[in-house]
Every structure is written in C-alpha cells, then in structure tokens.
mmCIF file of C-alpha atoms in Angstrom:
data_model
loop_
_atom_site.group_PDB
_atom_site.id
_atom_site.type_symbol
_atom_site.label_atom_id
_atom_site.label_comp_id
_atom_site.label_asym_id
_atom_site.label_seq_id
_atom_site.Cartn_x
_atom_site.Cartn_y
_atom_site.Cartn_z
ATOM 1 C CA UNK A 1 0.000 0.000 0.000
ATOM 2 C CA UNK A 2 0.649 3.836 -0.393
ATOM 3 C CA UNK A 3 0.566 6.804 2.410
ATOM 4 C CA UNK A 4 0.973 9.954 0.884
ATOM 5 C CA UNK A 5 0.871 12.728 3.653
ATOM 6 C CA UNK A 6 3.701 12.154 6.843
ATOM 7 C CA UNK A 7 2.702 14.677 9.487
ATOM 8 C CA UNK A 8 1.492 13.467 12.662
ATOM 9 C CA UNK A 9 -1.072 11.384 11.811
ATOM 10 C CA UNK A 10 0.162 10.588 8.307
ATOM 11 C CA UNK A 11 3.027 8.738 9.614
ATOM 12 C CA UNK A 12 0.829 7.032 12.561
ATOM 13 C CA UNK A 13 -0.871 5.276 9.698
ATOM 14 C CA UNK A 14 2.331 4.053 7.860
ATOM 15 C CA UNK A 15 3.776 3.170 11.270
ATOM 16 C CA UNK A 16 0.385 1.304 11.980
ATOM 17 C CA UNK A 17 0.638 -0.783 8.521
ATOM 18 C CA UNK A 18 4.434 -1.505 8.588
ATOM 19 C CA UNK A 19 4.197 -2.663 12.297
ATOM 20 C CA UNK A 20 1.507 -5.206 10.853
ATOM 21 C CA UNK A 21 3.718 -5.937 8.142
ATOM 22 C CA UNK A 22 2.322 -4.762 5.180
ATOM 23 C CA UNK A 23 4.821 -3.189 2.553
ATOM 24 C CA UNK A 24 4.397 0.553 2.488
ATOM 25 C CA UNK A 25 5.339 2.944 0.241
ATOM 26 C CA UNK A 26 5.441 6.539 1.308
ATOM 27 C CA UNK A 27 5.865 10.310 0.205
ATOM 28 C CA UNK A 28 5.799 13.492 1.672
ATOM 29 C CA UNK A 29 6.252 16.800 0.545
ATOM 30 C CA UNK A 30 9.296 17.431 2.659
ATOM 31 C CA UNK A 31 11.366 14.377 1.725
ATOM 32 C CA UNK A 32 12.918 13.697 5.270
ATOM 33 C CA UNK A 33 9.741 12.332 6.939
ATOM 34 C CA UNK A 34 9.622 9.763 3.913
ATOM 35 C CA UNK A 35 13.316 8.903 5.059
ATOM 36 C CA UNK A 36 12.397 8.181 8.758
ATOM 37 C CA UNK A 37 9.521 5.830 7.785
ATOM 38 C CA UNK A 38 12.349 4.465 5.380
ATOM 39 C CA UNK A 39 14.638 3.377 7.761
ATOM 40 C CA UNK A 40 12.084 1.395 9.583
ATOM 41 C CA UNK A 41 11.544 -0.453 5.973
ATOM 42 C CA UNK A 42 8.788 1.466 3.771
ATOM 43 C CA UNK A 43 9.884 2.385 0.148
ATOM 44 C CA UNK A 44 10.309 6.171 -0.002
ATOM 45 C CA UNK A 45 9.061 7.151 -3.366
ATOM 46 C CA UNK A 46 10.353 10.302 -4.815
ATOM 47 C CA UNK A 47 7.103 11.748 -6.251
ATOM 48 C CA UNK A 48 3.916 11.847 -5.366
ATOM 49 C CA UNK A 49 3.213 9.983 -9.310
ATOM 50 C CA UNK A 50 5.626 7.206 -8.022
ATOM 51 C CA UNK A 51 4.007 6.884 -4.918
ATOM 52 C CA UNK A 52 0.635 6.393 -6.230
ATOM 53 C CA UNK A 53 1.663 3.663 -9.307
ATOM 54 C CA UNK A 54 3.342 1.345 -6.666
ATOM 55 C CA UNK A 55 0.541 0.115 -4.848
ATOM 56 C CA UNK A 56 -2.991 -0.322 -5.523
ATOM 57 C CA UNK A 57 -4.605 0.774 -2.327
ATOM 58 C CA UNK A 58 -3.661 4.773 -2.029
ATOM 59 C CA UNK A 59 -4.122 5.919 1.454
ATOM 60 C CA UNK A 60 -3.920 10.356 1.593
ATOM 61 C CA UNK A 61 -3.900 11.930 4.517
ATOM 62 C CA UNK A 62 -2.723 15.726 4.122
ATOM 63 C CA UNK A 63 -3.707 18.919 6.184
ATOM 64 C CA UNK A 64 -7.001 19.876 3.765
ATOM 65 C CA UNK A 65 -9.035 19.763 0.568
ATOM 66 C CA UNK A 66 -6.709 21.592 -0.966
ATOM 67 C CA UNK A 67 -4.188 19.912 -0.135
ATOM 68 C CA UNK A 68 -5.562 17.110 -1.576
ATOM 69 C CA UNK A 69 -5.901 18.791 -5.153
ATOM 70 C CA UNK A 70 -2.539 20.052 -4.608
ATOM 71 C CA UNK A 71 -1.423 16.036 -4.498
ATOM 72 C CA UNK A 72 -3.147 15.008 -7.054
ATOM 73 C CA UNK A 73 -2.267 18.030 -9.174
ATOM 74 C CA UNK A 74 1.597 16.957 -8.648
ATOM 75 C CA UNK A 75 0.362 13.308 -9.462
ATOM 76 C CA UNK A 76 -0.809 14.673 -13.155
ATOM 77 C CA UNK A 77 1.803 16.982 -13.811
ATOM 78 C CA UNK A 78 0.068 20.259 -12.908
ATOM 79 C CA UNK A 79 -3.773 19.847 -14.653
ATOM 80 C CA UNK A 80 -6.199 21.314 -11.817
ATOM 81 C CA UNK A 81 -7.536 17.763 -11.357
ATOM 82 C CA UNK A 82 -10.569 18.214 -9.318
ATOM 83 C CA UNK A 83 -11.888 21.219 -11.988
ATOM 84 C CA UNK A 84 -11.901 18.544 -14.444
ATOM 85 C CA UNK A 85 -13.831 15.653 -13.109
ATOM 86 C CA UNK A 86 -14.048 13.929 -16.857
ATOM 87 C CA UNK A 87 -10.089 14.513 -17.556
ATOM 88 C CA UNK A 88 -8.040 12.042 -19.253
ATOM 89 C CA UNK A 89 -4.889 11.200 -20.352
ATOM 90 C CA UNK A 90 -1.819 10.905 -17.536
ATOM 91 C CA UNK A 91 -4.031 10.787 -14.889
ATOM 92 C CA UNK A 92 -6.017 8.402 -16.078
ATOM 93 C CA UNK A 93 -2.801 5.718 -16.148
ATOM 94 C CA UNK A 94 -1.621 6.928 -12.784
ATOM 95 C CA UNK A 95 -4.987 6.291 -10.978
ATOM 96 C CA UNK A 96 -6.448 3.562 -12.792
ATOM 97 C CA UNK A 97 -7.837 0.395 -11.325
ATOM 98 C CA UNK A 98 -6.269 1.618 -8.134
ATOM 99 C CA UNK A 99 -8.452 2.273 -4.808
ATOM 100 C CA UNK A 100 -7.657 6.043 -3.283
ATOM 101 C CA UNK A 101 -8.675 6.481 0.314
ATOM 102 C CA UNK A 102 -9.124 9.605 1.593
ATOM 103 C CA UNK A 103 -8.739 10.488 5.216
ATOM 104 C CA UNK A 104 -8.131 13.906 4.982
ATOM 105 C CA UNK A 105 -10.595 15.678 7.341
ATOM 106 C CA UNK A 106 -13.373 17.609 4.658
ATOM 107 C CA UNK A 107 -16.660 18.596 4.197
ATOM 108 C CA UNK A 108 -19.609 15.622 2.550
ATOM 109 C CA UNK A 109 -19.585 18.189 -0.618
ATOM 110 C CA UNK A 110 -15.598 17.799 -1.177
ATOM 111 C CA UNK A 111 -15.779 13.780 -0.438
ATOM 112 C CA UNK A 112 -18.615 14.041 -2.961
ATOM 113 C CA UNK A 113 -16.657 15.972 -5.924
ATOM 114 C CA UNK A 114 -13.237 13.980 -4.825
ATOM 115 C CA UNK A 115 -15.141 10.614 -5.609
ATOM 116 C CA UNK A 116 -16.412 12.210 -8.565
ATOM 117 C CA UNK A 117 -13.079 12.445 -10.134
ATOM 118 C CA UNK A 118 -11.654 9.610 -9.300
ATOM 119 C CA UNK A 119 -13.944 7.815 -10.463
ATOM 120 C CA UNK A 120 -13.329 9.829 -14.176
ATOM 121 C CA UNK A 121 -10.092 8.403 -13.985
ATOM 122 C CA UNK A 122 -11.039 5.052 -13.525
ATOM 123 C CA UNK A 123 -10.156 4.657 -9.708
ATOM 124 C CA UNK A 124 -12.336 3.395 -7.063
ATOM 125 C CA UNK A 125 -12.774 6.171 -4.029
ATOM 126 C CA UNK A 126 -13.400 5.507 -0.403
ATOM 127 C CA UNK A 127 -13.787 8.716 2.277
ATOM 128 C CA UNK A 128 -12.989 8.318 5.667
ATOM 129 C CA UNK A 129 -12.924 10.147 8.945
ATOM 130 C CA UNK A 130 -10.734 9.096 11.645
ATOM 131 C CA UNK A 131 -12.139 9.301 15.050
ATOM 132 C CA UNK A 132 -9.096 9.662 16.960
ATOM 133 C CA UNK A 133 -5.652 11.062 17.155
ATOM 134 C CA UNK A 134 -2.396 10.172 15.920
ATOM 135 C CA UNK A 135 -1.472 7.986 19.914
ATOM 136 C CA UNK A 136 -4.456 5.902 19.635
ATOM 137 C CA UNK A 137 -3.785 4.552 16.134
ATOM 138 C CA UNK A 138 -3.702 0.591 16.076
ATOM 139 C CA UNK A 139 -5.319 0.565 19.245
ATOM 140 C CA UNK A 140 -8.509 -0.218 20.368
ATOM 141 C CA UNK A 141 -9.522 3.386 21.079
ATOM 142 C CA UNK A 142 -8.994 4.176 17.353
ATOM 143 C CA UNK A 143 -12.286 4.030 14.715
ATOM 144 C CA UNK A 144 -12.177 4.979 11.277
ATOM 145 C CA UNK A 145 -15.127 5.423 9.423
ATOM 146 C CA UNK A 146 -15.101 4.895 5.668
ATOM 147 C CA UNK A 147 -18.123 5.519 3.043
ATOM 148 C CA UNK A 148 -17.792 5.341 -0.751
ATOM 149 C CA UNK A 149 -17.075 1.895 -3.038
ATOM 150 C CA UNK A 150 -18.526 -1.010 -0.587
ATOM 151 C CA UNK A 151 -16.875 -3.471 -3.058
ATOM 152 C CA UNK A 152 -12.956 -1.676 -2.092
ATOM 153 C CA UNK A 153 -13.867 -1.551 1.621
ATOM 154 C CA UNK A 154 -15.068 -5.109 2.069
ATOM 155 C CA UNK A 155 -11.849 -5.904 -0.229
ATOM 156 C CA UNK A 156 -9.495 -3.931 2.320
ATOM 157 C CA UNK A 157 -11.264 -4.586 5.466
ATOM 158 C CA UNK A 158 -8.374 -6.338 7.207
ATOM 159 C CA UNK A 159 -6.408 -4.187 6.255
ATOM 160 C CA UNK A 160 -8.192 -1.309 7.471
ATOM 161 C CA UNK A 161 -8.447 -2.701 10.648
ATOM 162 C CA UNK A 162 -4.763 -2.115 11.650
ATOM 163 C CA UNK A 163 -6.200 1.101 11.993
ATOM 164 C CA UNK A 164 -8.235 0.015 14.587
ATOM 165 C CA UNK A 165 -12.129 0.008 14.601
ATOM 166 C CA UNK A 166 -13.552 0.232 10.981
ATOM 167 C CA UNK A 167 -16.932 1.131 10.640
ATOM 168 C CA UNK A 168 -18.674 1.636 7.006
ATOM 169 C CA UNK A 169 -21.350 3.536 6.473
ATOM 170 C CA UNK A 170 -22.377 3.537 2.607
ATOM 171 C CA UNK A 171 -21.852 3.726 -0.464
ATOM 172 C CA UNK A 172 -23.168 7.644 -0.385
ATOM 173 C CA UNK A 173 -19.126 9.295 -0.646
ATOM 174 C CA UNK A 174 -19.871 12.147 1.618
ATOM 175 C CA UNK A 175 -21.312 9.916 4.419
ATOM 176 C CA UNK A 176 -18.302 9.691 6.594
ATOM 177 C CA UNK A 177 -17.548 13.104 6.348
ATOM 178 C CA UNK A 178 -20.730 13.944 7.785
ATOM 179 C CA UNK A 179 -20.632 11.674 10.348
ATOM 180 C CA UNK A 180 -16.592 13.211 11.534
ATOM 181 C CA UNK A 181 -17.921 16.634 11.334
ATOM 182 C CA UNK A 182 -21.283 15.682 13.368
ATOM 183 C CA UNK A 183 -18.914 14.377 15.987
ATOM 184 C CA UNK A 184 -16.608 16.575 16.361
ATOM 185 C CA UNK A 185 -19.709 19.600 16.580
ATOM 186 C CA UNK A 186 -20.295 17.273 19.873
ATOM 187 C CA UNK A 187 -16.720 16.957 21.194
ATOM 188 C CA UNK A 188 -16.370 20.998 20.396
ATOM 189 C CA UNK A 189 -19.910 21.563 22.194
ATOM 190 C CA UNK A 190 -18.205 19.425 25.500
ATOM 191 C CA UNK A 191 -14.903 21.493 25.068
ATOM 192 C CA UNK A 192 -16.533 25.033 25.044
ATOM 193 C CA UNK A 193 -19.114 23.449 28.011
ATOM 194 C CA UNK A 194 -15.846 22.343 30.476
ATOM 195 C CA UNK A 195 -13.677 25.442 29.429
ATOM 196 C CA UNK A 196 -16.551 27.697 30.531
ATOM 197 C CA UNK A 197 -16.840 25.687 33.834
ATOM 198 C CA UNK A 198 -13.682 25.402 34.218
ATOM 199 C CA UNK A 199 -13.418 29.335 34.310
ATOM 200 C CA UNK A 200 -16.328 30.090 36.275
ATOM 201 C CA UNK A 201 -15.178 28.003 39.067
ATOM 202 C CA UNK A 202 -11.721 29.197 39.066
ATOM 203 C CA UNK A 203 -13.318 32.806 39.013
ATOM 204 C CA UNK A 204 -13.182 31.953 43.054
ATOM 205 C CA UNK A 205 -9.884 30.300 42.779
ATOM 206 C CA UNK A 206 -11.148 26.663 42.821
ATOM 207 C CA UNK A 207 -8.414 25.049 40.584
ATOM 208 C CA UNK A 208 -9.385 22.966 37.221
ATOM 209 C CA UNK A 209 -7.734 20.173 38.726
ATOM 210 C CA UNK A 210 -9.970 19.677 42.058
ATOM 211 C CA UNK A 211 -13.367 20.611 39.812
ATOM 212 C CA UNK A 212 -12.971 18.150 36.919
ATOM 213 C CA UNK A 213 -13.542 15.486 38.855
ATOM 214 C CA UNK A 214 -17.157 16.320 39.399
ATOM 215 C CA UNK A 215 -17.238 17.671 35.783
ATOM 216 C CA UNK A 216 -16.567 14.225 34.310
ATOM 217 C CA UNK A 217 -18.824 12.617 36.659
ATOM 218 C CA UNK A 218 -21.741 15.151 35.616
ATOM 219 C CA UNK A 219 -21.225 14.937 32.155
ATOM 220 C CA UNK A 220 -21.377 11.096 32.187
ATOM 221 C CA UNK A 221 -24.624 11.123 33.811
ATOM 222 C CA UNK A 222 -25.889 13.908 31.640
ATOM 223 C CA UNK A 223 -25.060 11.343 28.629
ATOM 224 C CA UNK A 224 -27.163 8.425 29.966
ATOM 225 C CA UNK A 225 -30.672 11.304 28.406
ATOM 226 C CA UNK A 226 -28.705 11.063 24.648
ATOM 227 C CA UNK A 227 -30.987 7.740 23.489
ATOM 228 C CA UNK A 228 -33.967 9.163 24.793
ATOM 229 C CA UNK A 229 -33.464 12.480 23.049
ATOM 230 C CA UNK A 230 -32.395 10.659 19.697
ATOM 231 C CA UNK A 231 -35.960 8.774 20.119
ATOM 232 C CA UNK A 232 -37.546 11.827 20.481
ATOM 233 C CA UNK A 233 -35.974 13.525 17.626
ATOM 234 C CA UNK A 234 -36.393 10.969 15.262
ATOM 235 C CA UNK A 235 -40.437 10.951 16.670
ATOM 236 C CA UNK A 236 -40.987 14.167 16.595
ATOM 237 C CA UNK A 237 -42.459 14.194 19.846
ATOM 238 C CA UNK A 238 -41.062 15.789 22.797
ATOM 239 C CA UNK A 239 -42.945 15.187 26.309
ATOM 240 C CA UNK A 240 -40.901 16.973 29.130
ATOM 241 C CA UNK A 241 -39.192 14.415 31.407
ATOM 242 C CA UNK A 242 -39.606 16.919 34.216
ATOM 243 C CA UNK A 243 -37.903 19.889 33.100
ATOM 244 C CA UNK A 244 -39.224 20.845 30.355
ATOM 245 C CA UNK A 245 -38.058 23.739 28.103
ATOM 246 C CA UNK A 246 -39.896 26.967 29.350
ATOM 247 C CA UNK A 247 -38.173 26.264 32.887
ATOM 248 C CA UNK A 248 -35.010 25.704 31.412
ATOM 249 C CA UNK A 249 -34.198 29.017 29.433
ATOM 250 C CA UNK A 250 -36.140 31.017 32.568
ATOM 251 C CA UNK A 251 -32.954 29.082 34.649
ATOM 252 C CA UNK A 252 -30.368 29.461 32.091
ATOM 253 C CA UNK A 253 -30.184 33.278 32.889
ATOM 254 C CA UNK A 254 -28.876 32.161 35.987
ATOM 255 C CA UNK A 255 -25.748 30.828 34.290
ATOM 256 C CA UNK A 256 -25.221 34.307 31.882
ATOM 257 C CA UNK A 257 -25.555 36.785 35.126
ATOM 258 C CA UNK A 258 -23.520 34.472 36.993
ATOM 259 C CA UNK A 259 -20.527 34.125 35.018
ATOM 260 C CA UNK A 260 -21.080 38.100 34.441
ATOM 261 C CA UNK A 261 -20.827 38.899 38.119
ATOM 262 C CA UNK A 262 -17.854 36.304 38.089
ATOM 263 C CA UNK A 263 -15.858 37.897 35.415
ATOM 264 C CA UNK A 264 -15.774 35.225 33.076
ATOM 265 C CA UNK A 265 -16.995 35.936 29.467
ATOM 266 C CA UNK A 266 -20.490 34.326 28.247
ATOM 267 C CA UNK A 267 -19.403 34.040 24.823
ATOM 268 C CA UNK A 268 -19.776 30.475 24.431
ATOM 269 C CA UNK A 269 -23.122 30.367 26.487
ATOM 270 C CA UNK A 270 -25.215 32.931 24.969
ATOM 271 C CA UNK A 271 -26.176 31.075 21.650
ATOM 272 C CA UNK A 272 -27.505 28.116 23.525
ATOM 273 C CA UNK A 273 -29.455 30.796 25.891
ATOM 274 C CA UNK A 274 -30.809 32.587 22.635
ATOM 275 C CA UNK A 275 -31.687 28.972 20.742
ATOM 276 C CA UNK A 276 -33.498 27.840 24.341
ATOM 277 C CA UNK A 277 -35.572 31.601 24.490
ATOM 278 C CA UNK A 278 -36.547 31.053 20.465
ATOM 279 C CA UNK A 279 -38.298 27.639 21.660
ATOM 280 C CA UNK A 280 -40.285 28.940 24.118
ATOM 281 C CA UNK A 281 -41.168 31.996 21.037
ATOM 282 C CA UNK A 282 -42.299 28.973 18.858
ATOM 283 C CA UNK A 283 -44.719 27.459 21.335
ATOM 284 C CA UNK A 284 -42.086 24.686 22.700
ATOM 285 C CA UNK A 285 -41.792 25.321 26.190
ATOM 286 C CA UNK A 286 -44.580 22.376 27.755
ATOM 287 C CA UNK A 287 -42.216 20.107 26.027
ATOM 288 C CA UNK A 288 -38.642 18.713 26.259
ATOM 289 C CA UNK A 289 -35.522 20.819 25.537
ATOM 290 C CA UNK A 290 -34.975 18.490 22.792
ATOM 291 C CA UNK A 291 -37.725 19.908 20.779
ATOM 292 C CA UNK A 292 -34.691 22.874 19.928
ATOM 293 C CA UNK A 293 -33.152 20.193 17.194
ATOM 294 C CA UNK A 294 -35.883 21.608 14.742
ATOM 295 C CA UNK A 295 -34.931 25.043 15.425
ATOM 296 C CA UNK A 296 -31.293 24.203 14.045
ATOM 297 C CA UNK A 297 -32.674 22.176 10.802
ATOM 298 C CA UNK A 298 -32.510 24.976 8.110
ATOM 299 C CA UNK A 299 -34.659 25.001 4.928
ATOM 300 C CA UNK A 300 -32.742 22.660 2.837
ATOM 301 C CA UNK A 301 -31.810 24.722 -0.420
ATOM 302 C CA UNK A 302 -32.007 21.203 -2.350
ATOM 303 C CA UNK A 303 -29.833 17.779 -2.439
ATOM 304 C CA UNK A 304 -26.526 18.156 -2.065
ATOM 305 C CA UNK A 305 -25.738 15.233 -3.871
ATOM 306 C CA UNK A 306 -27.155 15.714 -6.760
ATOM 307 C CA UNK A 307 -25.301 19.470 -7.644
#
C-alpha cells in the first residue's frame, strides 16, 4: 500500500501498517519524513506519481481539501484535477484500477466531488474520517469510518483494521464526512461546556484540577438522556421528562448573570441561551428541551448530492 501525507497522523498510519507488516510505500512533501519511515523499511518514493503507481490501495492523509488537489495536481503533472472531473490522459494511467482512500478531514460536498473524479479516472474512491488522534492509532480506542465503493472496503477490510475500529457507512461518498464533522460539533460543544466551567469556578480560585472530577462525573450522567433524546428527535415528539423547556431558558439566565458577576466571558453560552428563548417563542416550552433540534434544521436549499 501507499501513504501519501507524513505529518502526525500521516506517519501514525504508515507506522500502523508496517508494524503489521504490510509493505508501504510513502511520500511526503518534505522528503525527510519519507526517510524516517524508510529506515524502519517502507519504500520512499520520490514523487507523489511514483508513490501512487506502486501500490494499488492509495491511502492520503494531508492537512485539507486543498491539499488534496494540490497532491493530485503533482500526481498529473500540474492539470487542476478536481476542476476537471471527466479529464483524461496521464491521470487516467496513474490512478487507474487503483483504490484512493481519503482520510483527509473535509466537508460531505468535497468527499462528494473527490469521488467524482476519481472515479473519471477510472479509480475506485473511499472517504474516511478518523475518530481519533495520531497515539491511539492501532489501538482499540482508534475508529475509522469509511463511506464510498462497498466493493474496495469489504476488499481492504483487514487491512483497514490495523487502523483500529472500521466502521462503514455507505456507499453515499460524503457519508463519513458527515458523520466526523457531526462528531466533532459534539466533542467541540463538551470542550466550550468544560472550558466555561472550568473558568467560572476558578473565578473563586477553585483550581481545574480539584473541579474536573465532578465535571466528568456530571457529564457522564448527563449522557445516559442522549438515546432518549435521539428517540424523540427521530419521533418528533417531545414530552418533558420533568424539566421541560420553558423552565429551562427562565434558569439558564442564571448561568449568563452568573458568570457576568464572576468575570468570566459568556461568549460560548449565549447562543444556547438565545436557541433555548426562540423555543419557548415557537410554542415549545410544555415540552422537552430536545424539541430545539428543529430550530437548528434549516430550509434545505435542495440535495446536495445531486449538484
């Protein structure tokens, strides 16, 4: 296999796949970090075209989108390869009958118009997100999830699984994508949540280190309501479970003029007060605080997928 891409968790992957003795082949940009995975017995190829003719499952894992068409540019010899989904020629002989798995973190509309070139160029395309960082690869705290070609997944499954867990989710390219970006809107939500806690209760010189404790433990039984919301949501019906909306954003006000009179900045807690008081506006407020989800489900402006 190929790993194109060497930063940090670039060269957790090749590290992952040589240690499980696969033969790798590797490039990088800046040609050292292809000579460090080299001396532990991957094939440093010297461009980015070599790289990608010596093995037929392509694994990229750069900094971003562009990035990737940067890559792929060098791979064709400077054509802007994702303007020209139906392109030809050297590209077409580089790619061709090879699988290319991205797991580049990206949007579901650049998966979508990645797996529509590759596809033009006679490659198979799988998407990924990787649910961890570059420590936990190999391990079992590491998941990767993969949508595109379910005929190259189920091919490369082992394979995938040096990784650690691999989950697939469909054929639909831009499904992992979503699914990455989805999660990590949740793991964002709990970082802005304990930062803000974090700061009011040091506001009295409590230190993060004695109040985390009690965070963790809070948050975990906070988590144990998640299936009942999703049931909910996917319902449409919300019956309060005690505490139902209306009492909620009169009590949340609590939490901006606190951390006002505490010093600490309500940055991060004001949209959540604002979403909480436009429930109640819309007639919410008997029901569960759940109900909000509609509130953040714009007017789709038509099918992704299909422009």
């Amino acid at each position: 296999m190929t790993v194109i891409g060497l930063g940090a968790m670039g060269r957790a992957l090749a590290e992952a796949f040589l240690d499980n003795g696969h033969p790798t082949t590797v490039w990088n940009r800046t040609a050292a970090r292809s000579e460090e995975l080299a001396a532990r017995g991957a094939t440093a190829a010297a461009t980015v075209a070599e790289a990608i003719a010596a093995s037929p499952l392509v694994v990229i894992c750069v900094l971003d989108h562009a990035s990737v068409r940067n890559v792929l540019d060098a791979a064709l010899g400077g054509t802007d390869v994702l303007d020209t989904p139906g392109a030809s020629g050297s590209g077409t002989g580089v790619l061709a009958g090879r699988t290319l798995v991205n797991l580049t973190n990206g949007t579901p509309a650049q998966a979508r118009e990645t797996a529509r070139w590759v596809a033009g160029h006679g490659a198979e395309y799988l998407d990924g997100g990787i649910m961890a960082v570059p420590p936990m690869i190999g391990t079992s705290g590491s998941l990767v999830l993969y949508s595109g070609s379910q005929e190259s997944f189920r091919a490369h499954e082992r394979t995938f699984e040096v990784l650690g867990g691999a989950m697939y989710l469909g054929v639909e390219p831009g499904r992992a994508a979503l699914y990455d970006i989805a999660l990590l809107s949740a793991m964002y939500g709990m970082f802005g949540g304990f930062f803000h806690a974090v700061a009011l209760a040091g506001s009295e010189g409590v230190p993060a280190t004695e109040f985390t404790p009690l965070v963790v433990s809070w948050l975990n039984a906070m988590a144990t309501a998640f299936p009942g919301m999703a049931e909910a949501i996917d319902s449409g019906d919300h019956p309060s479970t005690g505490s139902n909306l209306r009492m909620q954003a009169v009590s949340f006000v609590n939490l901006l003029d606190t951390s006002r009179d505490q010093g600490v900045d309500t940055g991060l807690l004001e949209p959540m007060g604002a979403l909480l008081d436009r429930g109640v506006a819309a007639g919410l407020g008997a029901g569960d605080v759940s109900a909000v989800v509609d509130l953040l489900r714009a007017a789709p402006a038509g099918d992704a997928r299909t422009r």
